[in-house]
C-alpha positions as a printed Julia matrix, in Angstrom:
139×3 Matrix{Float64}:
 -15.03    3.35    3.55
 -16.78    4.41    0.38
 -17.27    1.84   -2.31
 -15.58    2.73   -5.6
 -17.44    1.6    -8.7
 -15.58    0.97  -11.93
 -17.69    2.62  -14.61
 -15.72    0.9   -17.37
 -16.99   -2.53  -16.33
 -13.69   -3.83  -15.0
 -13.17   -5.66  -11.73
 -14.16   -4.06   -8.45
 -11.38   -2.65   -6.27
  -9.66   -5.05   -3.9
  -9.4    -4.11   -0.24
  -6.95   -6.05    1.91
  -8.0    -6.83    5.47
  -6.62   -4.65    8.26
  -4.14   -6.06   10.75
  -4.81   -3.97   13.85
  -2.28   -5.87   15.98
   0.55   -5.08   13.55
  -0.43   -1.39   13.41
  -0.59   -1.34   17.21
   2.91   -2.8    17.45
   4.25   -0.08   15.14
   2.43    2.6    17.13
   4.02    1.23   20.31
   7.5     1.61   18.75
   8.16   -1.98   17.72
  10.74   -2.14   14.96
   9.65   -3.15   11.47
  11.74   -6.32   11.9
   9.84   -7.21   15.08
   6.53   -6.59   13.32
   7.56   -8.65   10.27
   8.62  -11.51   12.56
   5.32  -11.42   14.46
   3.17  -10.78   11.35
   5.06  -12.04    8.27
   2.06  -11.39    6.0
   1.99   -7.67    6.93
   3.5    -6.02    3.84
   3.91   -2.62    5.46
   6.64   -3.96    7.76
   8.51   -5.36    4.74
   8.13   -2.03    2.93
   9.58   -0.2     5.92
  12.5    -2.64    6.05
  13.08   -2.17    2.3
  13.06    1.62    2.65
  15.43    1.57    5.63
  17.86   -0.76    3.84
  17.78    1.31    0.64
  18.41    4.56    2.53
  21.4     2.88    4.23
  22.87    1.83    0.87
  22.01   -1.87    1.29
  20.38   -2.22   -2.12
  20.34   -6.0    -2.38
  18.85   -6.27    1.11
  16.22   -3.68    0.14
  15.41   -5.73   -2.97
  14.95   -8.87   -0.86
  12.7    -7.14    1.68
  10.61   -5.51   -1.05
  10.25   -8.81   -2.93
   9.14  -10.6     0.25
   6.49   -7.96    1.0
   5.38   -7.93   -2.63
   4.82  -11.69   -2.69
   3.1   -11.67    0.7
   0.88   -8.89   -0.65
   0.06  -10.83   -3.83
  -0.99  -13.78   -1.68
  -3.2   -11.51    0.43
  -4.73   -9.89   -2.65
  -5.62  -13.29   -4.08
  -7.2   -14.32   -0.77
  -9.21  -11.07   -0.91
 -10.61  -12.02   -4.34
  -8.18  -10.23   -6.68
  -7.9   -12.07  -10.01
  -4.58  -10.67  -11.24
  -5.8    -7.24  -12.33
  -7.96   -4.41  -11.2
  -7.75   -1.52   -8.76
  -5.9    -1.79   -5.46
  -6.79    1.59   -3.93
  -4.09    3.59   -2.15
  -6.85    5.26   -0.13
  -7.39    1.99    1.79
  -4.79    1.85    4.58
  -4.3    -1.93    4.41
  -3.41   -1.75    0.69
  -0.57    0.71    1.26
   1.96   -1.85    2.47
   1.64   -3.88   -0.72
   1.77   -0.77   -2.9
   4.82    0.53   -1.04
   6.54   -2.85   -1.53
   5.76   -2.67   -5.23
   7.35    0.8    -5.44
  10.34   -0.31   -3.34
  10.82   -3.34   -5.58
  10.8    -1.1    -8.67
  13.37    1.2    -7.07
  15.68   -1.61   -5.94
  15.32   -3.48   -9.25
  16.37   -0.33  -11.09
  19.36    0.05   -8.77
  20.58   -3.5    -9.5
  20.01   -3.05  -13.24
  16.89   -5.24  -13.46
  15.37   -2.7   -15.84
  12.54   -4.91  -17.15
  11.43   -5.82  -13.63
  11.61   -2.18  -12.54
   9.4    -1.12  -15.44
   6.95   -3.99  -14.86
   6.62   -3.01  -11.19
   6.11    0.67  -12.03
   3.42   -0.24  -14.56
   1.75   -2.59  -12.05
   1.76    0.23   -9.49
   0.24    2.68  -11.95
  -2.38    0.12  -13.02
  -3.24   -0.62   -9.39
  -3.83    3.01   -8.48
  -2.58    6.12  -10.3
  -2.66    8.01   -6.98
  -0.26    5.46   -5.44
   1.99    5.79   -8.47
   2.1     9.58   -8.06
   2.71    9.32   -4.3
   5.43    6.69   -4.56
   7.21    7.23   -7.88
   9.92    9.4    -6.34
  10.11    7.55   -3.03
């Protein structure tokens, strides 16, 4: 992994720790629900659950899954030294679950008419990593 340096003097990027066991479970065809039950701090499983629920028309369920993964991700970011702002690079695999939850929460919040929350989440995503915002804004 290459180290990104913020030339504007802001905080260094935050890199969440990898959870190889959770990735292995997914690779071995465990369901996202099984992975979330075994590894409740693994935001990617919550993001997958949120996406599946949204695609099936279960918007409120999607909102709940996305919010759970988002809060688990915030906890993990804080444990990794994040101070409430600064880059959370999409290029780092372990960050993607949190960023996907953030996008899913924006999408579900918009669907249930929580416009302010949707906008806040989209802005947070863009502030975390513009690449993530571009990748996920239409997801």
